[in-house]
Coordinates of C-alpha atoms in Angstrom, one line a residue:
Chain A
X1 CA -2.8 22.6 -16.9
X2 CA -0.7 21.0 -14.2
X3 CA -2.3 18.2 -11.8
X4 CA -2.5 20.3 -9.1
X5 CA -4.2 23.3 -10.8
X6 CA -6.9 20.7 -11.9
X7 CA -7.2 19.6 -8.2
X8 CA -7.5 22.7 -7.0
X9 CA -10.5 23.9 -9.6
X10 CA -12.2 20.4 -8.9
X11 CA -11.7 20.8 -4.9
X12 CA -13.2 24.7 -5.3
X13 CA -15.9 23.7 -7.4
X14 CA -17.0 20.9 -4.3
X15 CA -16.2 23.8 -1.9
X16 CA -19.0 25.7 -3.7
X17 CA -21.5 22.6 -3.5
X18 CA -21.1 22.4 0.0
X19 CA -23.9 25.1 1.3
X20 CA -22.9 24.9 5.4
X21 CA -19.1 25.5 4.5
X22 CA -19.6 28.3 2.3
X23 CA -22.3 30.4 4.8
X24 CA -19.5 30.3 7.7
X25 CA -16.3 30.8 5.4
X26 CA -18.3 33.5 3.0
X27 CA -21.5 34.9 3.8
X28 CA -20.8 35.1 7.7
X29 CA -18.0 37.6 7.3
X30 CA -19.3 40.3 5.3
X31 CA -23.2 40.4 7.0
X32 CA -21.3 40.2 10.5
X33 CA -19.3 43.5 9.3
X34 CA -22.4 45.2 8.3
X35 CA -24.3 44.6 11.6
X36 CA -21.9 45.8 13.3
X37 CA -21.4 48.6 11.1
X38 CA -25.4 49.4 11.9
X39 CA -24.6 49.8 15.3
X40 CA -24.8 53.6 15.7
X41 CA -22.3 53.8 18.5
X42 CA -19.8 52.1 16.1
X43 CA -19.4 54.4 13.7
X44 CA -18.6 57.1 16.4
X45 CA -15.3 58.2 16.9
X46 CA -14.3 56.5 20.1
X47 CA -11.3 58.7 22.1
X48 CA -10.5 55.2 23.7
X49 CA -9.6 54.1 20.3
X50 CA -7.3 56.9 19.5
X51 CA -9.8 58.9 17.6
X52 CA -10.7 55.6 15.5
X53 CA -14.0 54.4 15.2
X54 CA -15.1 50.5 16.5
X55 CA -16.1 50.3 12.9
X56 CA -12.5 50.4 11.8
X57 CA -10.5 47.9 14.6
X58 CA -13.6 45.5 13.7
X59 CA -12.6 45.3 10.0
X60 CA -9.2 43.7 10.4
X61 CA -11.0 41.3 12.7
X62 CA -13.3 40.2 10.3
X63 CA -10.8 39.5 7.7
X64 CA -9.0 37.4 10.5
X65 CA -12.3 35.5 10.9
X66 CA -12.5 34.9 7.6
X67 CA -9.5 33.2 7.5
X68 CA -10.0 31.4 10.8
X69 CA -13.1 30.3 9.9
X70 CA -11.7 28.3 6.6
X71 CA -8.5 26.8 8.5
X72 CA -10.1 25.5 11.8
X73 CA -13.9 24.7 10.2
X74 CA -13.9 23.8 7.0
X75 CA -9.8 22.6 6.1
X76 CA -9.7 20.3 9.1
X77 CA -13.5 18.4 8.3
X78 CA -12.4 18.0 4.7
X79 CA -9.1 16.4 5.2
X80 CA -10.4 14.3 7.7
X81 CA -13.6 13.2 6.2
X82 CA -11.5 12.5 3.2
X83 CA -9.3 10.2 4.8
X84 CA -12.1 8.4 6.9
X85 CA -14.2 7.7 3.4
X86 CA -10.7 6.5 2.0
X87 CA -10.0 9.0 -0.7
X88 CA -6.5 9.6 -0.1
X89 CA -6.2 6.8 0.2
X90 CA -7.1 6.1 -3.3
X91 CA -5.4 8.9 -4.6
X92 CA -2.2 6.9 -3.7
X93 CA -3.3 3.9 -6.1
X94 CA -3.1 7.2 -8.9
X95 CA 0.3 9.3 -10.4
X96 CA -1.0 11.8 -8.1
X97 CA 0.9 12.6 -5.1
X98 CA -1.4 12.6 -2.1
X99 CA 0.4 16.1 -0.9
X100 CA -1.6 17.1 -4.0
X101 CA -4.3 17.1 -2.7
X102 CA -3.0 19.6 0.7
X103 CA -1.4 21.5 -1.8
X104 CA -5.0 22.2 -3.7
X105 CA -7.0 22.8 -0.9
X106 CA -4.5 25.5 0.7
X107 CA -4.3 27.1 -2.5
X108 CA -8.5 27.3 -2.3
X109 CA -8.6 28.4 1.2
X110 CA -5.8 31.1 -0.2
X111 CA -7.9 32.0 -2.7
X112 CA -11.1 31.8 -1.2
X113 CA -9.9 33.7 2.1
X114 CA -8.6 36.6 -0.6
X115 CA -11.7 37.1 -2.4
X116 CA -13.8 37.6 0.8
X117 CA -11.2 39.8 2.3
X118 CA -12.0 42.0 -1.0
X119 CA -15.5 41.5 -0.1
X120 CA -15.2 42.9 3.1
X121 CA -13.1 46.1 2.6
X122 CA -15.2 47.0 -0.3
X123 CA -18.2 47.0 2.3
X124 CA -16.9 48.8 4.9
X125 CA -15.1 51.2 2.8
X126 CA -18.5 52.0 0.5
X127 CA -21.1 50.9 3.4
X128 CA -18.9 52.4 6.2
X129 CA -16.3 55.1 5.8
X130 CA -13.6 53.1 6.4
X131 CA -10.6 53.7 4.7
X132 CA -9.1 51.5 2.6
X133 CA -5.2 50.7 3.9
X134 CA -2.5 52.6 3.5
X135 CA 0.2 50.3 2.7
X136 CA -1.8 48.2 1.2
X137 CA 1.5 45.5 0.4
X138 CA 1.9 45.5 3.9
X139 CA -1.6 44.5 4.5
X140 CA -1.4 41.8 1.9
X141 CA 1.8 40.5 3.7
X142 CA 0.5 40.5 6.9
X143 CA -2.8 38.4 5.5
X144 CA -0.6 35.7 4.1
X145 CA 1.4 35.4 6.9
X146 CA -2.0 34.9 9.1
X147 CA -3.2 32.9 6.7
X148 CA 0.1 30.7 6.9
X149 CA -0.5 30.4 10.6
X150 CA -3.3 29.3 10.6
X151 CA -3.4 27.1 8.1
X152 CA -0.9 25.3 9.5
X153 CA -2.9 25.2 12.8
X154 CA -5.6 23.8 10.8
X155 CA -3.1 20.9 9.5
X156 CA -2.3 19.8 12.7
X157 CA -5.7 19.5 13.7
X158 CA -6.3 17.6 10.6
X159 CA -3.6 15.6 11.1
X160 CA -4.4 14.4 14.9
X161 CA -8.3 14.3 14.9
X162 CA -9.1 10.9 14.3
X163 CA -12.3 11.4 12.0
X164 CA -14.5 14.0 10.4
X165 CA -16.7 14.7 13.8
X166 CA -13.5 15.1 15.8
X167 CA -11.7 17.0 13.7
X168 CA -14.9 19.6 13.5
X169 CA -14.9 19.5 17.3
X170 CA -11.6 20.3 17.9
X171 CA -11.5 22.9 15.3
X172 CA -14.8 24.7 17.2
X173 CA -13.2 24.3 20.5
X174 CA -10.1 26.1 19.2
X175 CA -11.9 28.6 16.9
X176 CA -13.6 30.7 20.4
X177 CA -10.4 30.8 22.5
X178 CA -8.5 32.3 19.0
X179 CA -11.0 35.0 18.7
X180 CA -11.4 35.8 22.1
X181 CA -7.7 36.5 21.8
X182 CA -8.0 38.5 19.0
X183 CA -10.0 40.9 20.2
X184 CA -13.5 39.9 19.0
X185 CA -15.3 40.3 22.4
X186 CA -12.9 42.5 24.1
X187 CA -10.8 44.9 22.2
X188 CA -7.1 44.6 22.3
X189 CA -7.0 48.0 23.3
X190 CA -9.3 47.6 26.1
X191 CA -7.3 44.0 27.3
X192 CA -4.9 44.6 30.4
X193 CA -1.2 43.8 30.2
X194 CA -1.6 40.0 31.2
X195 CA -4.0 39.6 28.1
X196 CA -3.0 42.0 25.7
X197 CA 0.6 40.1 25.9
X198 CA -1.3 36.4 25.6
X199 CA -3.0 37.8 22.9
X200 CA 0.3 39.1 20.6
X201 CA 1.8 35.7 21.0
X202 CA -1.2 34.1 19.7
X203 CA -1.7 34.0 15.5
X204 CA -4.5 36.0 15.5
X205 CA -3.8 38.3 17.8
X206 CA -0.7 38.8 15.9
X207 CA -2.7 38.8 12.4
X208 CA -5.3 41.4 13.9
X209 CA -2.6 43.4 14.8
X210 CA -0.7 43.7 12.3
X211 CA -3.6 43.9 9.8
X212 CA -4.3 47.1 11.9
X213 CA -0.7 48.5 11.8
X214 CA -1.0 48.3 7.6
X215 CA -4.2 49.3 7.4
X216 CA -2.4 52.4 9.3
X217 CA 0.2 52.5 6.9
X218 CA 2.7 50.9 8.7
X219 CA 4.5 47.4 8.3
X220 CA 3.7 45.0 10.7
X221 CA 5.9 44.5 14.0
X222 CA 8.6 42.3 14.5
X223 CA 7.0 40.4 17.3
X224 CA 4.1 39.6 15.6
X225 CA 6.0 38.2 12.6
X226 CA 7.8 36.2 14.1
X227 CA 4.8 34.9 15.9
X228 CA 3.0 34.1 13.0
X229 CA 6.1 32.2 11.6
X230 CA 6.4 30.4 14.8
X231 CA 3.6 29.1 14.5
X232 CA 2.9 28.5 11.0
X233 CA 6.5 26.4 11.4
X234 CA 5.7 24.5 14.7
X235 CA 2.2 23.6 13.5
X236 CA 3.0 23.0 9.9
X237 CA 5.7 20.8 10.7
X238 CA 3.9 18.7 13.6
X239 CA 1.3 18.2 11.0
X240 CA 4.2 17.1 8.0
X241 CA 5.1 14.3 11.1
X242 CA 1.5 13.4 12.3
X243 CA -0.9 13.4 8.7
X244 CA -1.8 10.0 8.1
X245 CA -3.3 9.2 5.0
X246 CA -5.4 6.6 5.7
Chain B
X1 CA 7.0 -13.5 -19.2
X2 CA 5.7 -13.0 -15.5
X3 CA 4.7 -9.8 -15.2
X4 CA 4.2 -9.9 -11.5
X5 CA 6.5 -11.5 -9.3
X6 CA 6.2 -12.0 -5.5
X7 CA 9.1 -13.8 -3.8
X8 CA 9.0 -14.9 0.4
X9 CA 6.5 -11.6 0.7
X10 CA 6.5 -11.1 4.5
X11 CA 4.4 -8.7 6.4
X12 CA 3.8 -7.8 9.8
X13 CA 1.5 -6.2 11.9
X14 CA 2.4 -5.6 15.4
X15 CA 3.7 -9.0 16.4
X16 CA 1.1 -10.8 14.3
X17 CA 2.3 -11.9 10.7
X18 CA -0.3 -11.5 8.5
X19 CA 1.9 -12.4 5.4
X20 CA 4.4 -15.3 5.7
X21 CA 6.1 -16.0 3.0
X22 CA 3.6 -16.0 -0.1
X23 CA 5.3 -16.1 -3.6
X24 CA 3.6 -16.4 -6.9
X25 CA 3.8 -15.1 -10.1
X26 CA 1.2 -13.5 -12.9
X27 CA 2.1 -14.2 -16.6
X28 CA 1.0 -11.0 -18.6
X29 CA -2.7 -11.3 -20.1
X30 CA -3.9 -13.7 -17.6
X31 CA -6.6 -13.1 -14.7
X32 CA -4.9 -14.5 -11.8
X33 CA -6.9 -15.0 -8.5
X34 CA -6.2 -14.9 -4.9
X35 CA -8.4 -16.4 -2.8
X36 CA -9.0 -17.1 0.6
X37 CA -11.2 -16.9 4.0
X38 CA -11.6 -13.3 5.3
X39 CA -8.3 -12.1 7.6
X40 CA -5.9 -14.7 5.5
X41 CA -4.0 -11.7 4.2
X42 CA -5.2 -11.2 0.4
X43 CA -5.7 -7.6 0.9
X44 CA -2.6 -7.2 2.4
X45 CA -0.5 -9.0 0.1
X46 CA -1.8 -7.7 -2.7
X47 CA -1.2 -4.0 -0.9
X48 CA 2.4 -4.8 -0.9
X49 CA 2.2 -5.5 -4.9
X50 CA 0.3 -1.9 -5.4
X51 CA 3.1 -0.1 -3.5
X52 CA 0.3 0.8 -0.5
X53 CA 2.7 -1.3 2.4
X54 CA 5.8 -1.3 2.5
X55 CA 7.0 -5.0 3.1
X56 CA 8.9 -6.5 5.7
X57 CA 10.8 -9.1 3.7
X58 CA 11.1 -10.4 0.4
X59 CA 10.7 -9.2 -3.5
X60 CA 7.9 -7.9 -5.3
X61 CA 8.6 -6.8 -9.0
X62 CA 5.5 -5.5 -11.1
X63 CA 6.6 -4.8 -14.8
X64 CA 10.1 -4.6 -13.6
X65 CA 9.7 -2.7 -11.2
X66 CA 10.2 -2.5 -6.6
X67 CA 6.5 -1.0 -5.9
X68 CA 8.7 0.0 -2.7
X69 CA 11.5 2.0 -4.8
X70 CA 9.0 3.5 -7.0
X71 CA 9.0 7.3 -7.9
X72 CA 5.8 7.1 -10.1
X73 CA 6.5 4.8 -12.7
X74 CA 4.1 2.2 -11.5
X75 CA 1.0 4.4 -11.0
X76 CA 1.3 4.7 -14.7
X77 CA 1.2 0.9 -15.5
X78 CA -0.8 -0.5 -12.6
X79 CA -4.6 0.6 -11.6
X80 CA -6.1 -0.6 -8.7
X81 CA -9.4 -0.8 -7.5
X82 CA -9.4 -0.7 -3.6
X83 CA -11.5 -2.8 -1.4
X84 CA -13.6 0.4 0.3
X85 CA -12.4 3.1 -1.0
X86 CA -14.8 6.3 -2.5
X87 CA -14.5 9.1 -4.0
X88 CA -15.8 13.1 -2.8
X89 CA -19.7 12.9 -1.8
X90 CA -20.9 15.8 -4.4
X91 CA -18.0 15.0 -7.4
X92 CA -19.7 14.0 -11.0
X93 CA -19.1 11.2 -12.8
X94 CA -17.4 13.0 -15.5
X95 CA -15.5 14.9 -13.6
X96 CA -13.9 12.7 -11.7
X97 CA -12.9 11.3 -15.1
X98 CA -11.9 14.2 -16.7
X99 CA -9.9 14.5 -13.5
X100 CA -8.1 11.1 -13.5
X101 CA -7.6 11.5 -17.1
X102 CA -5.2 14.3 -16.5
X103 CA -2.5 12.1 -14.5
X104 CA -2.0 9.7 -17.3
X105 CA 0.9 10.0 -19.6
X106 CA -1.4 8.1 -22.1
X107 CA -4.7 7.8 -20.7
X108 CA -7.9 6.0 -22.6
X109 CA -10.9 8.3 -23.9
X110 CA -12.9 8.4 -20.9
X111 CA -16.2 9.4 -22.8
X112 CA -15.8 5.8 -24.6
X113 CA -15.0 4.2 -21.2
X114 CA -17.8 5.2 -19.7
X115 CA -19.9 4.3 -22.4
X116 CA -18.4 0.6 -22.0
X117 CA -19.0 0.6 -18.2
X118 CA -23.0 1.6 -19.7
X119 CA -22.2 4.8 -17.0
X120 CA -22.5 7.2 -19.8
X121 CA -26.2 8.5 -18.7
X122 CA -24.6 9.2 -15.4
X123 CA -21.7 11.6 -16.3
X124 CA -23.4 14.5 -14.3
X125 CA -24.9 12.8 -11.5
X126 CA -22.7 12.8 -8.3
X127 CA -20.8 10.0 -7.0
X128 CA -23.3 10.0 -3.6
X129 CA -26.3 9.6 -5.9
X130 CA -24.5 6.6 -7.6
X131 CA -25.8 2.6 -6.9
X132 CA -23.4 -0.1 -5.7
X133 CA -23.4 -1.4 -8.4
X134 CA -22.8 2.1 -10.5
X135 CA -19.9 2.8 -8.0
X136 CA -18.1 -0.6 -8.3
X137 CA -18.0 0.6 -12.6
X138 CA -16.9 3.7 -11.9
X139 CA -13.8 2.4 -9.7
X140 CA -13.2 -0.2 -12.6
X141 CA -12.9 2.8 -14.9
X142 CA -11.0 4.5 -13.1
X143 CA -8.7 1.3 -12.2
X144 CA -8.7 1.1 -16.0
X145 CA -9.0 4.6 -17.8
X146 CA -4.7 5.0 -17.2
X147 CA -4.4 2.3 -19.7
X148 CA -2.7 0.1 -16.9
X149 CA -0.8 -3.0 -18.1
X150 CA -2.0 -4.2 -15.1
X151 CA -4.9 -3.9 -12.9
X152 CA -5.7 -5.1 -9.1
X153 CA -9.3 -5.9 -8.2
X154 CA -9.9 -6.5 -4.5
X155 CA -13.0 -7.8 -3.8
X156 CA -15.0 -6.2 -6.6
X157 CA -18.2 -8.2 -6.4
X158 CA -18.8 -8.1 -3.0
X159 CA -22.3 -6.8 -1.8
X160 CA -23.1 -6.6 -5.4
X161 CA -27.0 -8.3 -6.4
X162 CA -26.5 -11.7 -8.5
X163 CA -27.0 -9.7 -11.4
X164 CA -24.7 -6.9 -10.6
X165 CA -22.1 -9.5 -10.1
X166 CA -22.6 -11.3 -12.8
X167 CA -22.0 -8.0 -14.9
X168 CA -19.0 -7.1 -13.3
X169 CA -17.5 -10.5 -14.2
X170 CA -18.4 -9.8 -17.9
X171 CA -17.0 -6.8 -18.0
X172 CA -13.5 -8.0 -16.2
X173 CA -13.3 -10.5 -19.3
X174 CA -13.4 -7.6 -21.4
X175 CA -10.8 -6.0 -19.7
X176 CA -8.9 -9.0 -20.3
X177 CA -9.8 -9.1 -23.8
X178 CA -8.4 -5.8 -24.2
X179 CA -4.6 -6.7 -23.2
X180 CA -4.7 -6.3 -19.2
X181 CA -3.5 -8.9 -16.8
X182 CA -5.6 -9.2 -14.3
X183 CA -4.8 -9.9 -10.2
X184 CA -8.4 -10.3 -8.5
X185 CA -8.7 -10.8 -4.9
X186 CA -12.0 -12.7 -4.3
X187 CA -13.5 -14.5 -1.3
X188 CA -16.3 -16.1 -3.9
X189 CA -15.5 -19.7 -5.4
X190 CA -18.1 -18.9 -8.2
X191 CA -15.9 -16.1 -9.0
X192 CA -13.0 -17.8 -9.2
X193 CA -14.1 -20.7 -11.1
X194 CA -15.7 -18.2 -13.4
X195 CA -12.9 -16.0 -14.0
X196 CA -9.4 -17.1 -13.1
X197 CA -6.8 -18.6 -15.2
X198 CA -5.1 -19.8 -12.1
X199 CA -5.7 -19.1 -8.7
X200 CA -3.7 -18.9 -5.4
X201 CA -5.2 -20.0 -2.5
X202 CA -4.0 -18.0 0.9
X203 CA -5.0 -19.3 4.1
X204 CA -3.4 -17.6 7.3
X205 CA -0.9 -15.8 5.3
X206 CA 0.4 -18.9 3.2
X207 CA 0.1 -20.0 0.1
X208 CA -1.5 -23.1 0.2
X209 CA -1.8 -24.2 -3.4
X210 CA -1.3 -22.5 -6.8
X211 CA -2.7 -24.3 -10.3
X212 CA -5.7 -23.2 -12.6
X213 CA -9.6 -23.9 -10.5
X214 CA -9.6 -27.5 -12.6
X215 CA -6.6 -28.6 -11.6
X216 CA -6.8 -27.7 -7.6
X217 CA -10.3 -30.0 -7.9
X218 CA -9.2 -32.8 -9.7
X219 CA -5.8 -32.7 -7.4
X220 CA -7.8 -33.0 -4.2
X221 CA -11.2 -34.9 -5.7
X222 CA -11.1 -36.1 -9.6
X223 CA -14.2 -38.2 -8.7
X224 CA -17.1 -37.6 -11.1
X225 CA -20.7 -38.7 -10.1
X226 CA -23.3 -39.7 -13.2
X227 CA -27.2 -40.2 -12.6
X228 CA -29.4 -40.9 -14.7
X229 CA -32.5 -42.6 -14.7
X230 CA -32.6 -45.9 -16.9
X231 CA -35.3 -46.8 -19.6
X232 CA -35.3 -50.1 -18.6
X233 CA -33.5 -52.7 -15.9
X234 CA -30.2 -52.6 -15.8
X235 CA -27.2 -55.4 -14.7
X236 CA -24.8 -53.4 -12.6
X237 CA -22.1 -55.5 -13.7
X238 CA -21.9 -53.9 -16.7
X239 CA -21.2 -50.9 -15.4
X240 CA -18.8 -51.7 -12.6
X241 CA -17.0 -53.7 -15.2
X242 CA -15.5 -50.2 -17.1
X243 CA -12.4 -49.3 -15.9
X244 CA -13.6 -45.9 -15.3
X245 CA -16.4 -46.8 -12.7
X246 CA -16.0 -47.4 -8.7
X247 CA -19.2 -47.8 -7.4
X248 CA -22.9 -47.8 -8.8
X249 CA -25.7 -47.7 -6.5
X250 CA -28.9 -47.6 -6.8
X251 CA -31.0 -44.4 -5.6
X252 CA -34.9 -44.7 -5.7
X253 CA -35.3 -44.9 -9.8
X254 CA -31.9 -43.5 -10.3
X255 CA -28.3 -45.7 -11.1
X256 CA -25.7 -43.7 -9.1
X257 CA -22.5 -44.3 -10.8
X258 CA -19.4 -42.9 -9.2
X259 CA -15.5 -43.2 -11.1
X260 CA -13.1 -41.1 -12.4
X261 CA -11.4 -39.9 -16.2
X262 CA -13.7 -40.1 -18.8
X263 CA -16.6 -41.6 -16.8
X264 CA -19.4 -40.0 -19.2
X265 CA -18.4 -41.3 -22.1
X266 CA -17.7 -44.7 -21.0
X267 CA -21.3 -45.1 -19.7
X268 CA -23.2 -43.4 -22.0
X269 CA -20.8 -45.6 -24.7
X270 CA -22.2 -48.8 -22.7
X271 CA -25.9 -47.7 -22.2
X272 CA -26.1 -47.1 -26.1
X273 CA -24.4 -50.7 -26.6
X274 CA -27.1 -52.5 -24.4
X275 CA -29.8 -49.8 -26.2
X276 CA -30.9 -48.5 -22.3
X277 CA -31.8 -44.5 -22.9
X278 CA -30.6 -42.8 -19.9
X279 CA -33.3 -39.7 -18.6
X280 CA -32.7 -37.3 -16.0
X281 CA -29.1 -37.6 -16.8
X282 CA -26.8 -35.5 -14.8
X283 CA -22.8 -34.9 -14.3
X284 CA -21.7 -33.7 -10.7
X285 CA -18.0 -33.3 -9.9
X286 CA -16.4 -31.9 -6.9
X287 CA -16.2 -28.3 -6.5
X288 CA -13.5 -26.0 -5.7
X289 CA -15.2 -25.4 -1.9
X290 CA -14.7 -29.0 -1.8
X291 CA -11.0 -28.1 -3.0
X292 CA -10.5 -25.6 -0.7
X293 CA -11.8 -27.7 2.7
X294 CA -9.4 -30.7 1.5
X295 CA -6.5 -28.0 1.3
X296 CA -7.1 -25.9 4.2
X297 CA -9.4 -28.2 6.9
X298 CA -12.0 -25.8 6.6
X299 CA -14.9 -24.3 4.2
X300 CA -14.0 -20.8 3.1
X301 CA -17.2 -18.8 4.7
X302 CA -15.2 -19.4 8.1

């Protein structure tokens, strides 16, 4: 098994030991979808909503938690405790590349993000009625490409946050603002012109979305794409310039 | 065959040097020291050999090979054990092993390692849970389990109980025994006596003297002191007419005698002759902190 596969199975099995990280990136999720999904109004058709129910624009939003939740909590506090305690840097005294070691614990997040995304449309779609998507490689694309962003938002802030307390900070501070724009306390659909376009250049906006257009059956929109992209470069390669390994 | 060669190694840190110049080389097999006061640049030399810093000036070759130009090569021959470094919080024992084990083109059996390191009852106990003493083992076998040619010790012993230390410096010779040079950075003269073939001493980013721990002492101080306490009245002339002797004095019931060379023998050779039995007898030679005053002006705890 190569290096990196190895890393990534260690750095998943540490995730799992790790009881705080795994109630926000994994539990969280799934029990906030089924509150909300025992709110009787929810499950009402809604005519605001064009016919949908809150129920169903709630569940792309969840997913997008889920992986908000990984890249601006947990990814960031990792990285950054890791290279306060000096184990990157000690991973440079070994063959292993130090970019290893980024490498492994997107690939978890990846993984991790995946599995709970599964979680969470198996609930709603047994617990709740709602219906699996329609095109459902578009709704994979459009989760990778949020997780991308993101990700790479999380990398910057991993790579500027000076230790493990700031970089949890700065991930919290970011992580309200994000979902605000994606619709968690006002609906996109509900948001006036001013916010509605803020919130389609942010990534989760953009991920929401575009998780909403697939679960529709349709692909997801230019603009959004190339938002997500934006970002995922600008961030990811801010990060490449600022990580410091020690 | 020096197996490590440093050559005018400069480094700097934002206008201050902290390297200036050092060059010394390691012949394969032996445990060769570098010591000096805290801040004389030990760690960062020896970063420069490991490949962690890039240099500012000069050559550094380790088994042939620029740590600078390296593209892997030298993480397979050289294992280091960093000053404060650690491991993740909740990782086992043995699976930080099994991990490490699986970047080596030729690694050792890590099962028997640990068993060496006496870590083998902790192979599922997490690296947070671990003692100093535990921890500083588990970085030697991880500095070791790549079957390095070469291994770099910074500072190993420190903060380690007397015991703990002394331990660690077993188990370094047993390293040694096995076929690895050794380059230990130490702040201890007791470890450096103990250990090192030769030794560098750094102070403020120079070398100031290279040679084995005897031969920096009897370079700066060869004098040798002998008391004893003697049986019955003794002439000083006696003993101030061997070649060997300086001074004798007298100390309460003791005979001070003070010289240099062979100065046991001769007096012990000359108290038998007149038939005085010498008691209490005891040998005191200058030490390597006296050593390391003479050379740099000041004891090494400043």
């Amino acid at each position: 098994m190569s290096a990196v596969l190895r890393l990534t199975a260690i750095e998943t099995r540490l995730f799992f030991r790790e009881p705080i990280s795994l109630i926000f990136a994994v539990v969280i999720p799934p029990v906030l979808l089924i509150v909300l999904g025992l709110v009787p109004g929810f499950r009402e058709p809604d005519a605001d909503l064009g016919g949908l129910r809150v129920i169903d624009i709630y569940t792309p939003l969840v997913v997008a938690m889920t992986i908000t939740t990984l890249a601006l909590t947990s990814l960031p506090l990792l990285l950054a405790t890791y290279r306060e305690k000096g184990v990157l840097r000690r991973m440079r005294t070994t063959p292993i590349r130090p970019t290893a070691m980024i490498v492994a614990q997107l690939l978890m997040s990846t993984m991790i993000a995946l599995a709970v995304m599964l979680i969470v449309l198996a609930i709603a779609r047994l617990g709740f009625d709602v219906s699996l998507p329609q095109n459902l490689l578009s709704y994979l694309a459009a989760f990778l490409l949020a997780a991308l962003a993101m990700f790479a938002v999380g990398l910057l802030v991993a790579s500027l946050a000076p230790g493990g307390a700031s970089a949890s900070a700065i991930g919290l501070v970011l992580f309200f603002p994000m979902l605000f724009f994606a619709g968690l306390w006002i609906p996109r659909s509900s948001m006036n012109d001013v916010l509605l376009t803020i919130s389609d250049l942010t990534p989760l906006g953009a991920a929401v979305q575009s998780l909403q257009d697939a679960a529709l059956g349709d692909w997801p929109q230019l603009l959004h794409v190339a938002v997500m992209l934006g970002w995922a470069i600008v961030a990811g390669g801010l990060a490449a310039r600022f990580f410091r390994w020690e | 065959m020096a197996i490590i060669e440093v050559n005018n190694l400069v480094k700097r840190y934002r206008g201050h040097t902290a390297v200036d110049g050092v060059s010394f080389t390691v012949e394969q097999g032996e445990i060769f020291g570098i010591l000096g006061p805290n801040g004389a640049g030990k760690t960062t030399t020896v970063e420069c050999v490991e490949g962690l810093r890039p240099r500012d000036g000069g050559r550094v070759q380790v088994c042939g090979i620029d740590p600078q130009n390296d593209t892997g090569e030298l993480r397979q021959v050289l294992g280091a054990q960093l000053q404060e470094s650690e491991l993740p919080d909740k990782i086992k024992v043995g699976e930080a092993m099994k991990l490490h084990s699986s970047f080596y083109r030729d690694p050792a059996d890590w099962e028997e390692l640990l068993g060496a390191l006496r870590l083998s009852d902790k192979v599922d106990t997490q690296f947070r849970r671990l003692s100093g003493g535990q921890k500083q083992r588990l970085s030697i076998a991880l500095a070791v389990l790549g079957n390095p040619r070469v291994a770099v010790l910074d500072e190993l012993t420190t903060g380690l109980d007397p015991q703990a230390r002394r331990d660690a410096w077993d188990l370094i010779e047993t390293i040694r025994d096995r076929g690895v040079t050794i380059l230990l950075v130490s702040h201890f003269m007791e470890e450096a006596e103990r250990l090192c073939d030769r030794l560098a001493v750094i102070d403020s980013g120079r070398v100031v003297a290279i040679d084995t721990p005897a031969g920096l002492v009897s370079k700066v101080d060869d004098r040798q002191r002998v008391r004893f306490r003697p049986s019955v009245p003794l002439d000083h002339a006696v003993l101030t007419a061997l070649p060997e002797v300086m001074t004798v004095e007298r100390a309460g019931n003791q005979l001070v005698v003070t010289g240099r060379g062979e100065l046991l023998l001769a007096v012990t050779t000359v108290l038998a002759h007149h038939r005085v039995i010498a008691s209490d007898l005891r040998v005191e030679q200058a030490s390597l902190d006296d050593a390391f005053v003479a050379l740099t002006g000041r004891p090494l705890g400043d």
